[in-house]
Coordinates of C-alpha atoms and ligand atoms in Angstrom, one line a residue:
Chain Q
M1 CA -230.3 -39.0 108.2
R2 CA -231.1 -38.7 104.7
V3 CA -227.6 -36.7 104.6
I4 CA -225.5 -39.4 106.0
A5 CA -227.2 -41.6 103.3
L6 CA -226.0 -39.5 100.5
T7 CA -222.7 -39.0 102.3
K8 CA -222.3 -42.9 102.4
R9 CA -223.5 -43.4 99.0
I10 CA -220.7 -40.5 97.4
L11 CA -217.9 -42.4 99.5
Q12 CA -219.1 -46.0 98.4
Q13 CA -218.8 -44.7 94.5
L14 CA -215.3 -43.2 95.0
I15 CA -214.2 -46.3 96.7
R16 CA -215.6 -48.5 94.1
D17 CA -213.4 -46.2 91.1
K18 CA -210.2 -46.9 91.7
R19 CA -208.7 -45.5 89.1
T20 CA -210.1 -41.7 90.0
L21 CA -209.4 -42.8 93.8
G22 CA -205.5 -43.2 92.3
L23 CA -205.8 -40.1 90.2
L24 CA -206.6 -38.3 93.2
I25 CA -204.3 -39.2 95.4
F26 CA -200.9 -40.3 93.6
A27 CA -201.3 -37.7 90.4
P28 CA -200.8 -34.7 93.1
I29 CA -197.8 -36.8 94.4
L30 CA -196.2 -37.8 91.1
V31 CA -196.4 -34.1 89.7
L32 CA -194.8 -32.8 93.0
T33 CA -192.4 -35.5 93.1
M34 CA -191.3 -34.4 89.7
L35 CA -191.0 -30.5 90.5
H36 CA -189.0 -31.9 93.6
L37 CA -186.8 -32.9 91.0
V38 CA -186.5 -30.0 88.4
F39 CA -186.0 -27.6 91.0
N40 CA -184.2 -29.6 93.5
G41 CA -181.5 -31.2 91.0
D42 CA -177.6 -29.7 90.8
D43 CA -177.0 -26.6 90.2
Y44 CA -176.0 -25.6 86.5
V45 CA -172.1 -25.1 85.7
P46 CA -171.5 -22.6 83.8
K47 CA -168.7 -22.9 80.8
V48 CA -166.7 -19.9 80.7
G49 CA -163.9 -18.7 78.8
L50 CA -161.0 -16.6 79.7
V51 CA -159.4 -14.4 77.2
E52 CA -155.8 -12.6 77.4
I53 CA -155.8 -13.4 81.4
P54 CA -152.5 -13.4 82.9
E55 CA -151.7 -16.7 83.9
A56 CA -150.4 -15.0 88.1
I57 CA -154.7 -14.2 87.9
V58 CA -155.4 -17.6 86.3
D59 CA -154.0 -19.2 88.8
Q60 CA -155.6 -17.3 92.2
I61 CA -159.0 -18.0 90.4
D62 CA -161.4 -20.8 92.0
T63 CA -162.4 -22.6 89.4
T64 CA -164.3 -25.5 90.8
D65 CA -168.0 -24.2 90.1
A66 CA -167.1 -23.7 86.2
E67 CA -165.7 -25.0 83.5
V68 CA -163.0 -22.9 82.6
T69 CA -161.2 -22.5 79.0
I70 CA -158.8 -20.3 78.4
Y71 CA -158.3 -18.5 75.2
T72 CA -155.8 -16.7 73.6
N73 CA -157.4 -14.2 71.4
E74 CA -161.1 -12.6 71.9
N75 CA -161.8 -14.3 68.3
D76 CA -161.2 -17.9 69.7
A77 CA -163.3 -17.3 72.4
Q78 CA -166.3 -15.5 70.4
Q79 CA -165.8 -19.0 67.9
A80 CA -166.9 -20.9 70.5
V81 CA -169.7 -18.6 71.5
H82 CA -171.1 -19.2 68.4
S83 CA -171.0 -23.2 68.5
E84 CA -172.0 -22.9 72.0
E85 CA -169.5 -24.6 73.2
I86 CA -169.2 -21.9 76.6
D87 CA -171.8 -19.8 78.0
G88 CA -169.7 -16.8 78.0
Y89 CA -166.3 -15.4 78.4
I90 CA -164.5 -12.2 80.1
L91 CA -162.2 -10.6 78.4
L92 CA -159.6 -8.3 80.9
D93 CA -158.3 -5.2 79.2
D94 CA -155.6 -4.2 81.9
A95 CA -156.0 -4.9 85.5
T96 CA -159.3 -2.9 86.4
T97 CA -161.5 -2.6 83.3
S98 CA -162.8 -6.1 82.1
A99 CA -165.4 -7.2 79.7
V100 CA -167.7 -10.0 79.8
F101 CA -169.7 -11.6 76.5
L102 CA -172.4 -13.7 77.3
E103 CA -174.2 -16.5 74.7
G104 CA -177.8 -15.1 76.2
S105 CA -180.6 -16.9 75.3
D106 CA -181.4 -18.4 78.5
P107 CA -182.0 -16.2 81.7
S108 CA -181.0 -18.6 83.7
V109 CA -177.8 -20.1 82.2
N110 CA -177.1 -16.2 81.9
S111 CA -177.0 -15.4 85.5
A112 CA -175.5 -18.8 86.4
T113 CA -172.5 -17.6 84.4
L114 CA -172.7 -14.0 85.7
R115 CA -172.8 -15.0 89.5
W116 CA -170.1 -17.2 89.1
I117 CA -168.0 -14.3 87.1
Q118 CA -168.8 -12.3 90.2
S119 CA -168.1 -14.5 92.5
A120 CA -164.5 -16.0 91.3
F121 CA -163.0 -12.4 90.5
S122 CA -164.5 -10.5 93.6
S123 CA -162.5 -12.5 95.5
L124 CA -159.8 -11.7 93.1
Q125 CA -159.7 -7.8 92.9
Q126 CA -160.5 -7.0 97.1
G127 CA -158.3 -10.0 98.6
E128 CA -158.5 -9.6 102.2
S129 CA -159.9 -6.3 102.2
A130 CA -163.2 -6.9 101.5
A131 CA -165.7 -6.7 103.7
Q132 CA -167.3 -10.1 104.9
F133 CA -171.3 -9.3 105.4
E134 CA -173.1 -11.4 108.3
I135 CA -176.2 -12.5 106.8
D136 CA -179.5 -13.7 108.7
Y137 CA -182.6 -14.2 107.7
L138 CA -185.7 -13.2 109.5
Y139 CA -187.6 -16.3 107.7
G140 CA -185.9 -19.3 105.6
S141 CA -182.5 -19.4 105.4
S142 CA -180.1 -19.6 102.7
D143 CA -180.4 -22.9 101.8
M144 CA -184.2 -22.2 100.8
G145 CA -184.8 -23.5 97.3
P146 CA -187.1 -22.3 94.7
F147 CA -189.2 -25.7 95.6
D148 CA -189.2 -24.6 99.5
Y149 CA -191.1 -21.4 97.7
F150 CA -192.9 -22.5 95.2
G151 CA -193.8 -26.1 97.4
P152 CA -196.9 -24.4 99.5
V153 CA -198.5 -22.9 96.2
L154 CA -198.1 -26.1 94.1
L155 CA -199.5 -28.2 97.3
G156 CA -202.8 -26.0 97.9
F157 CA -202.5 -25.9 93.8
F158 CA -202.8 -29.9 93.3
V159 CA -205.5 -30.3 96.2
F160 CA -207.7 -27.5 94.5
F161 CA -207.4 -29.1 90.9
F162 CA -207.9 -32.4 91.6
V163 CA -210.8 -32.2 93.6
F164 CA -212.9 -29.3 91.5
I165 CA -212.6 -31.8 88.7
I166 CA -213.8 -34.6 90.7
A167 CA -216.4 -33.3 92.5
G168 CA -217.8 -31.0 89.1
V169 CA -217.7 -34.4 87.0
S170 CA -219.6 -36.5 89.5
F171 CA -222.0 -34.0 90.0
I172 CA -222.5 -34.2 86.5
R173 CA -223.0 -37.5 85.8
E174 CA -225.1 -37.3 88.3
R175 CA -227.3 -34.9 86.4
T176 CA -226.8 -36.7 82.8
T177 CA -227.8 -40.3 84.1
G178 CA -230.7 -39.1 85.6
T179 CA -229.9 -39.8 89.1
L180 CA -230.0 -36.4 90.0
E181 CA -233.8 -36.2 89.0
R182 CA -234.4 -39.2 90.6
L183 CA -233.1 -37.5 93.9
L184 CA -235.2 -34.9 93.4
S185 CA -238.4 -37.0 92.9
T186 CA -237.9 -38.1 96.4
P187 CA -238.4 -35.9 99.4
L188 CA -234.9 -35.0 100.0
R189 CA -234.2 -30.9 100.4
K190 CA -231.7 -29.0 98.3
W191 CA -229.5 -28.0 101.2
E192 CA -229.4 -31.9 101.7
I193 CA -227.9 -32.5 98.3
V194 CA -225.1 -30.1 98.9
T195 CA -224.8 -30.9 102.4
G196 CA -224.2 -34.6 101.7
Y197 CA -222.3 -34.0 99.1
V198 CA -219.9 -31.6 100.6
L199 CA -219.8 -34.3 103.8
G200 CA -218.7 -36.8 101.4
F201 CA -216.7 -35.3 99.8
G202 CA -215.1 -33.3 102.1
I203 CA -214.4 -36.8 104.5
F204 CA -212.4 -38.0 101.4
T205 CA -210.5 -34.9 101.2
I206 CA -209.4 -35.1 104.6
I207 CA -207.7 -38.4 104.0
Q208 CA -206.2 -37.0 100.7
S209 CA -204.5 -33.8 101.7
T210 CA -203.0 -35.4 104.6
I211 CA -201.4 -38.2 102.4
I212 CA -200.4 -35.3 100.2
A213 CA -198.8 -33.0 102.3
W214 CA -197.2 -35.8 104.5
Y215 CA -195.8 -37.0 101.6
A216 CA -194.2 -33.4 100.3
I217 CA -193.1 -32.2 103.7
Y218 CA -191.5 -35.4 104.9
V219 CA -190.6 -37.3 102.1
L220 CA -189.8 -34.3 99.9
N221 CA -188.5 -32.4 102.5
M222 CA -190.1 -29.1 101.7
M223 CA -189.4 -26.3 103.8
M224 CA -192.3 -26.8 106.7
V225 CA -191.3 -25.1 110.0
G226 CA -195.1 -24.2 111.5
A227 CA -197.3 -26.9 112.5
F228 CA -198.4 -30.0 110.5
I229 CA -202.1 -29.1 111.9
Y230 CA -202.6 -25.8 110.1
V231 CA -201.4 -27.2 106.7
L232 CA -204.3 -29.5 106.9
L233 CA -206.4 -27.4 108.1
I234 CA -205.7 -24.7 105.2
T235 CA -205.9 -27.5 102.5
L236 CA -209.0 -28.6 104.1
S237 CA -210.8 -25.5 103.7
L238 CA -208.9 -25.0 100.3
A239 CA -210.7 -28.1 99.1
L240 CA -214.0 -27.2 100.4
T241 CA -213.8 -24.1 98.2
A242 CA -212.5 -26.5 95.5
L243 CA -215.9 -29.0 95.7
T244 CA -218.4 -26.5 96.3
L245 CA -217.2 -24.5 93.5
G246 CA -216.5 -27.2 90.9
I247 CA -220.3 -28.8 92.0
L248 CA -221.5 -24.8 90.9
I249 CA -219.2 -24.8 87.6
S250 CA -221.1 -27.9 87.0
S251 CA -224.0 -26.7 86.4
F252 CA -222.9 -24.3 83.8
A253 CA -221.4 -27.7 81.7
N254 CA -223.5 -30.1 80.1
N255 CA -220.8 -32.8 80.0
E256 CA -217.4 -34.0 81.0
L257 CA -215.6 -32.6 78.4
Q258 CA -217.3 -29.2 79.0
M259 CA -216.1 -29.2 82.7
I260 CA -212.6 -29.7 81.8
Q261 CA -213.4 -26.5 79.5
F262 CA -213.7 -24.7 82.8
I263 CA -209.8 -25.2 83.7
P264 CA -208.3 -22.6 82.1
I265 CA -210.8 -20.3 83.0
V266 CA -211.4 -20.8 86.3
V267 CA -208.5 -22.6 88.1
I268 CA -205.2 -22.0 85.9
P269 CA -205.5 -17.9 86.5
Q270 CA -205.4 -18.4 90.3
I271 CA -201.8 -19.6 90.1
F272 CA -200.6 -16.3 88.3
F273 CA -202.3 -14.3 92.0
S274 CA -201.1 -17.1 94.8
G275 CA -197.6 -15.8 95.0
L276 CA -196.1 -18.3 92.4
F277 CA -195.1 -14.6 90.8
N278 CA -194.5 -12.2 92.6
L279 CA -197.8 -9.8 92.9
E280 CA -196.6 -6.3 93.0
T281 CA -195.2 -6.9 89.6
I282 CA -198.4 -8.1 88.3
S283 CA -200.0 -5.3 86.0
D284 CA -202.5 -3.1 87.7
W285 CA -205.1 -4.0 85.0
L286 CA -205.0 -7.8 86.4
S287 CA -203.9 -7.6 90.0
W288 CA -207.0 -6.5 91.4
V289 CA -208.2 -10.2 90.4
G290 CA -205.8 -11.6 93.1
P291 CA -208.2 -11.1 96.3
F292 CA -211.1 -13.1 94.4
T293 CA -209.4 -15.9 93.9
P294 CA -209.5 -18.6 96.9
L295 CA -205.9 -20.1 96.0
Y296 CA -204.2 -16.4 96.7
Y297 CA -205.7 -16.8 100.8
A298 CA -204.6 -20.6 100.7
A299 CA -201.4 -20.3 99.1
D300 CA -200.4 -17.2 101.4
A301 CA -201.6 -18.6 104.9
L302 CA -199.5 -22.0 103.7
R303 CA -196.7 -20.2 103.5
D304 CA -197.1 -18.3 106.5
V305 CA -196.9 -21.8 108.2
M306 CA -194.7 -23.6 106.1
V307 CA -192.1 -20.7 105.2
R308 CA -192.3 -18.8 108.2
G309 CA -193.8 -21.2 110.8
H310 CA -196.5 -18.8 111.9
G311 CA -199.3 -20.2 113.8
F312 CA -203.4 -20.0 114.1
G313 CA -203.4 -16.0 114.9
E314 CA -201.9 -15.3 111.5
I315 CA -204.0 -18.0 109.2
F316 CA -207.2 -17.5 111.0
V317 CA -208.3 -14.8 108.4
N318 CA -207.3 -16.4 105.5
L319 CA -209.3 -19.3 106.9
I320 CA -212.3 -17.4 107.0
I321 CA -212.4 -15.8 104.0
L322 CA -212.0 -19.1 102.3
F323 CA -214.9 -21.0 104.6
G324 CA -216.7 -17.8 103.7
F325 CA -216.1 -18.9 100.0
S326 CA -217.1 -22.4 100.6
L327 CA -220.4 -21.2 102.2
L328 CA -221.4 -18.4 99.1
F329 CA -220.7 -21.2 96.7
M330 CA -222.9 -23.7 98.5
L331 CA -225.7 -21.2 98.5
L332 CA -225.5 -20.4 95.2
N333 CA -225.4 -24.4 94.5
G334 CA -229.1 -24.4 96.2
L335 CA -230.4 -21.9 94.2
A336 CA -228.8 -23.6 90.5
L337 CA -230.4 -27.0 91.9
R338 CA -233.5 -24.9 91.2
K339 CA -233.5 -25.2 87.9
Y340 CA -233.7 -28.9 88.6
R341 CA -237.0 -28.5 91.0
K342 CA -238.7 -25.3 92.0
I343 CA -239.0 -26.3 95.6
Chain S
M1 CA -265.0 -27.4 92.1
R2 CA -262.7 -30.7 93.0
N3 CA -264.3 -33.6 92.4
Q4 CA -264.2 -35.3 96.2
N5 CA -263.0 -38.8 95.6
S6 CA -260.5 -37.8 93.1
C7 CA -256.6 -37.9 94.5
I8 CA -255.2 -36.1 91.0
S9 CA -256.8 -33.1 89.8
I10 CA -255.1 -31.4 86.6
Q11 CA -256.8 -28.0 85.8
H12 CA -255.9 -25.8 82.5
V13 CA -252.1 -27.0 82.8
F14 CA -250.4 -25.7 79.9
K15 CA -246.4 -26.0 79.7
Q16 CA -244.4 -24.3 77.3
F17 CA -240.3 -25.1 77.0
G18 CA -239.2 -21.7 75.4
K19 CA -242.0 -21.5 71.8
H20 CA -242.3 -24.6 72.0
E21 CA -246.1 -25.6 73.5
V22 CA -245.9 -29.6 75.2
L23 CA -249.1 -29.1 77.5
K24 CA -251.9 -27.7 76.3
D25 CA -255.2 -27.3 78.3
I26 CA -254.8 -30.4 80.2
N27 CA -257.8 -31.0 82.5
L28 CA -257.8 -34.5 84.3
E29 CA -259.5 -36.1 87.3
I30 CA -257.9 -39.4 88.4
E31 CA -259.5 -41.0 91.6
E32 CA -258.3 -42.7 94.3
G33 CA -257.8 -46.6 93.8
E34 CA -257.2 -46.3 89.9
I35 CA -255.1 -47.5 87.4
F36 CA -254.8 -44.9 85.0
G37 CA -253.4 -45.6 81.8
L38 CA -251.7 -42.3 79.5
L39 CA -251.3 -43.4 75.8
G40 CA -249.7 -41.2 73.3
P41 CA -247.1 -41.0 70.6
S42 CA -243.9 -40.1 71.2
G43 CA -243.2 -36.6 71.8
A44 CA -246.9 -36.2 72.6
G45 CA -245.8 -34.9 76.6
K46 CA -246.6 -38.0 78.3
S47 CA -243.4 -37.3 80.5
T48 CA -244.1 -34.1 80.7
L49 CA -247.3 -34.7 82.4
I50 CA -246.1 -37.2 85.0
K51 CA -243.2 -34.9 86.0
E52 CA -245.1 -32.5 87.0
L53 CA -247.7 -35.0 89.1
A54 CA -243.7 -36.1 90.5
G55 CA -243.3 -32.7 91.7
L56 CA -240.1 -32.2 89.5
D57 CA -241.6 -29.8 87.3
V58 CA -244.3 -27.4 87.4
P59 CA -246.7 -26.0 84.9
T60 CA -246.4 -22.6 83.0
S61 CA -249.8 -21.8 84.1
G62 CA -252.8 -24.1 85.4
E63 CA -252.6 -26.1 88.6
N64 CA -252.1 -29.8 89.7
Y65 CA -253.8 -31.2 92.7
I66 CA -253.0 -34.7 94.0
F67 CA -254.4 -35.5 97.5
G68 CA -256.2 -32.0 97.4
E69 CA -252.9 -30.4 97.8
R70 CA -251.5 -28.6 95.0
M71 CA -248.1 -29.6 93.6
P72 CA -245.3 -29.7 94.2
T73 CA -244.7 -30.0 98.1
L74 CA -242.0 -32.3 99.6
K75 CA -244.8 -33.4 102.2
L76 CA -247.0 -34.8 98.9
M77 CA -244.0 -36.2 97.0
E78 CA -243.3 -38.5 99.9
R79 CA -246.3 -40.1 99.5
I80 CA -245.3 -41.0 95.6
G81 CA -243.5 -43.2 94.0
Y82 CA -242.0 -42.4 90.7
M83 CA -240.0 -44.0 88.5
A84 CA -238.3 -41.9 85.3
Q85 CA -238.6 -43.2 81.9
A86 CA -234.6 -43.4 81.7
D87 CA -233.1 -45.6 84.6
A88 CA -231.6 -43.9 86.9
L89 CA -229.2 -46.0 88.6
Y90 CA -225.6 -45.8 90.3
E91 CA -224.0 -48.3 88.0
E92 CA -220.8 -48.4 90.0
L93 CA -222.9 -49.8 93.8
S94 CA -224.5 -53.0 93.6
A95 CA -228.3 -53.5 93.6
N96 CA -228.7 -53.8 97.4
E97 CA -226.7 -50.5 97.9
N98 CA -229.1 -48.5 95.2
L99 CA -231.7 -50.3 97.0
Q100 CA -230.4 -49.3 100.6
F101 CA -229.4 -45.8 99.7
F102 CA -233.4 -44.7 98.0
A103 CA -234.4 -46.6 101.0
S104 CA -232.7 -44.3 103.5
L105 CA -234.1 -41.4 101.7
Y106 CA -237.4 -42.1 102.5
G107 CA -236.6 -42.4 106.0
L108 CA -237.0 -46.6 106.4
K109 CA -234.4 -48.1 108.5
G110 CA -233.0 -51.3 110.4
K111 CA -235.1 -54.3 110.1
K112 CA -238.0 -52.7 108.0
K113 CA -235.7 -51.5 105.3
K114 CA -234.1 -54.9 105.1
E115 CA -237.7 -56.3 104.9
R116 CA -239.1 -53.7 101.9
I117 CA -235.6 -54.3 100.2
N118 CA -236.3 -58.4 100.3
E119 CA -240.1 -57.6 99.5
V120 CA -239.5 -55.5 96.1
M121 CA -236.4 -57.8 94.9
Q122 CA -238.9 -60.7 94.9
L123 CA -241.8 -58.9 93.4
V124 CA -239.5 -57.8 90.4
D125 CA -238.1 -61.4 90.1
L126 CA -234.3 -60.3 91.0
S127 CA -233.8 -61.6 94.4
D128 CA -231.1 -63.9 93.2
H129 CA -229.2 -60.6 92.1
L130 CA -229.2 -58.2 95.0
N131 CA -225.4 -58.3 95.6
K132 CA -224.2 -58.0 91.6
P133 CA -223.2 -54.5 90.6
V134 CA -225.4 -52.8 88.5
S135 CA -223.4 -52.2 85.8
N136 CA -223.4 -56.2 85.4
Y137 CA -227.3 -55.9 84.8
S138 CA -229.4 -56.2 81.3
G139 CA -231.8 -53.5 80.3
G140 CA -234.7 -55.4 81.5
M141 CA -233.2 -56.0 84.9
K142 CA -232.4 -52.5 85.4
R143 CA -235.7 -51.4 84.2
R144 CA -237.3 -54.0 86.8
L145 CA -234.6 -52.1 89.8
S146 CA -235.8 -49.2 88.9
L147 CA -239.5 -50.3 89.2
A148 CA -238.3 -52.0 92.6
I149 CA -236.9 -48.6 94.3
A150 CA -240.1 -47.0 93.2
L151 CA -242.0 -49.8 95.5
L152 CA -239.8 -49.4 98.6
H153 CA -241.6 -46.8 100.9
E154 CA -245.3 -48.0 99.8
P155 CA -246.5 -45.1 98.4
E156 CA -250.1 -44.0 98.5
M157 CA -249.6 -43.6 94.6
L158 CA -247.5 -44.8 92.0
I159 CA -246.3 -42.6 88.8
L160 CA -244.5 -45.2 86.3
D161 CA -243.4 -44.0 83.4
E162 CA -243.3 -46.7 80.8
P163 CA -242.4 -49.2 83.7
T164 CA -242.4 -52.4 81.5
V165 CA -240.1 -51.4 78.5
G166 CA -237.6 -54.1 77.4
I167 CA -239.4 -56.8 80.1
D168 CA -240.4 -59.9 78.4
P169 CA -244.2 -60.9 78.0
V170 CA -243.7 -63.7 80.9
L171 CA -242.0 -61.4 84.0
R172 CA -244.6 -58.3 82.4
K173 CA -247.5 -60.6 83.4
S174 CA -246.4 -60.8 86.7
I175 CA -245.4 -57.4 86.9
W176 CA -248.7 -56.6 86.4
D177 CA -250.0 -59.0 88.7
A178 CA -248.1 -57.0 91.4
F179 CA -250.0 -54.0 90.4
Y180 CA -253.3 -55.5 90.7
D181 CA -252.1 -56.5 94.5
L182 CA -251.0 -53.2 94.9
N183 CA -254.1 -51.8 93.7
R184 CA -256.2 -54.1 95.4
K185 CA -254.5 -52.2 98.7
G186 CA -255.8 -49.1 97.7
T187 CA -252.2 -47.5 96.0
T188 CA -253.5 -45.8 92.8
I189 CA -251.7 -46.1 89.9
I190 CA -251.0 -43.8 86.9
V191 CA -248.8 -45.3 83.9
T192 CA -247.7 -44.4 80.5
T193 CA -247.3 -46.8 78.0
H194 CA -247.0 -47.7 74.0
V195 CA -247.8 -51.3 74.5
M196 CA -251.4 -51.4 73.8
D197 CA -252.3 -55.0 75.8
E198 CA -251.1 -53.0 78.8
A199 CA -253.6 -50.1 77.7
E200 CA -256.6 -52.7 78.1
K201 CA -255.2 -53.9 81.5
C202 CA -256.3 -49.9 82.9
D203 CA -259.2 -49.0 84.4
R204 CA -259.3 -45.6 82.3
L205 CA -257.2 -44.2 79.6
G206 CA -256.1 -41.1 78.2
L207 CA -255.2 -40.3 74.9
M208 CA -252.1 -38.0 74.2
R209 CA -251.4 -36.1 70.8
D210 CA -249.2 -33.2 70.6
G211 CA -249.6 -32.4 73.7
E212 CA -253.3 -32.2 74.0
L213 CA -255.4 -34.9 76.2
I214 CA -258.5 -35.9 73.2
A215 CA -260.3 -38.8 75.1
V216 CA -260.4 -39.8 78.4
G217 CA -262.8 -43.3 79.2
T218 CA -262.4 -47.1 79.7
A219 CA -260.7 -49.0 77.1
E220 CA -264.5 -50.0 76.5
A221 CA -266.1 -46.9 76.4
L222 CA -263.3 -45.6 73.6
R223 CA -263.9 -48.9 71.7
N224 CA -267.1 -48.4 71.6
E225 CA -267.0 -44.9 70.9
T226 CA -264.8 -45.1 68.5
N227 CA -266.7 -48.9 66.3
S228 CA -263.1 -50.0 66.9
D229 CA -262.1 -53.5 67.5
T230 CA -259.0 -52.4 68.8
I231 CA -257.8 -49.7 71.3
E232 CA -254.8 -49.4 68.6
Q233 CA -257.8 -49.0 66.1
A234 CA -259.4 -46.4 68.4
F235 CA -256.3 -44.7 68.9
L236 CA -255.8 -43.8 64.7
V237 CA -259.6 -42.5 65.1
Y238 CA -258.7 -40.0 67.7
G239 CA -255.5 -39.3 66.2
G240 CA -257.5 -38.2 63.2
A241 CA -255.9 -41.3 60.7
T242 CA -258.6 -42.5 58.7
S243 CA -259.2 -45.9 58.2
Ligands
ATP1 N1 -236.6 -29.9 79.4 C1 -237.3 -29.5 78.4 N2 -236.5 -28.6 77.2 C2 -237.1 -28.9 75.9 N3 -238.0 -29.5 75.2 C3 -238.4 -30.4 76.2 C4 -238.1 -30.8 77.6 N4 -239.0 -31.8 78.0 C5 -239.6 -32.6 77.1 N5 -239.4 -31.3 75.7 C6 -240.4 -31.9 74.8 O1 -241.6 -31.8 74.9 C7 -242.0 -33.0 74.3 C8 -242.5 -33.4 74.6 O2 -241.6 -35.0 75.1 P1 -242.2 -35.9 76.4 O3 -240.9 -36.2 77.1 O4 -243.8 -35.4 77.5 O5 -242.8 -36.7 75.4 P2 -243.4 -38.3 75.8 O6 -244.9 -37.9 75.8 O7 -243.2 -38.4 76.8 O8 -242.4 -38.9 74.9 P3 -242.0 -40.9 74.7 O9 -243.0 -41.6 74.4 O10 -241.5 -40.9 73.3 O11 -241.4 -40.6 76.1 C9 -241.2 -33.3 72.9 O12 -240.9 -32.4 72.1 C10 -240.0 -32.9 73.6 O13 -238.7 -31.9 72.8
MG2 MG1 -242.0 -40.4 77.9

């Protein structure tokens, strides 16, 4: 019953604090929307120069996906690259050898330019004899964009980030306003305090993750081939670890600002191991950290469900590990509270 | 060796924060049904001692017994009403929500809970402001609400850290009347205070200075012993200040 009283109070406080409530729900939505627009914007149209290319060939090139300029000598083309009028040019010495010169300062522009040159000239050189590959995908499809791949990770990350901050800050506030001491002067047990917090924020988190996941999947059209309920289950267990970790970390901070200082240490590094970057290319010096970060498991499970369409069988190990993290953090929280009351 | 009647027994209590010795060999018996006042300059260690009695801290060495049992236990804490020196209230919530919350923590429910909330709010003269958010309360109102919360579960013992700071004389008098009322019903009350006229209202006083309990007795006894007219003077004499 005392736990319920605590849960109720936390929810009352959250509802009263409209700004925090808004931050928890609309900030992730806003950031996800912006990322969606950033990643799924128009494809880059490379500006390519053609130098000394016979007109017969030029006529055959498909110039729809690029801005093509024709130069009669290489010096003019080079000038144009220097003044950034074009991203690169192609020089055809004879029918077989060709040279490509790129401006080169932006890798994404480079690859877009090269991709266009490759496709334009491959059809040209091989003509009808070119072997046509039929490409099939085990998971995903050719329409899958970077947002679809990053999306599950970002979804997990934002839920983690915001729950971590709010739980930590509200526990710090409980300490600095003296209400924690007041609570501990009642016969409330330490595990009851931790449980009350978990339930109070837990209920709120269910609502929050549902809204955010729903928005990402059904409004932003993030790729989603699995079941929505699993996405909820994963974000919820991730939120639980964020909550218990936030409360735990808050006992090492004396005020809100110090809590914020933990973000680059505790939260940001988790992104590196969540699959946003290829795990196999991370230096061995660092890659062992991955399995100790909750986001690693949540992102993996989210991608399993959203991109690969897997079900409970594939994600339940990750879920158990996430719950294990929460349980561990809860126990440590109980110990940390000993600082304020011995029994 | 404990006194039969005493419901608080403090035995050789020391408390150290790092190198700083805050309580030095405190020995004190407080009897059931007493109003006991702890007096002393800022930093003397009153709050530290009182927190140990409320179960929030433990002595570095020595023992505190309450109702014959060694502190701290949750069972004992249920029988104590504690009011901290700083108001510990949830400012976003209304007074009523604060009261509801703490009442539930002490296991009050239903009609009884509602009754008690009305009673204590009447006692501190805040009935008209029951549904106001605490953030809109004045300093003295917050103090009174804190007191009301400490009284909610009708504890056998009240431990109050400067309960009347920031409360005007008229209201202070009515709060003290309430203390007497509770006391007559058998509640033991321990208060810390800086206000000398309040000290006169206690059955017995303990004077603290630099972590030591330098004198214990009735206000009258303390005055007589030091040939002073007021507690204030007696305090100065004990404190080593020569008048
Ligand atoms: N948690 C703590 N850590 C370190 N020192 C502390 C702690 N709590 C109290 N002290 C020190 O103990 C001493 C006594 O503090 P205490 O709060 O008991 O004084 P007090 O008699 O209640 O004073 P006041 O009348 O100003 O409330 C002070 O010097 C204070 O700095
Ligand atoms: Mg004090």
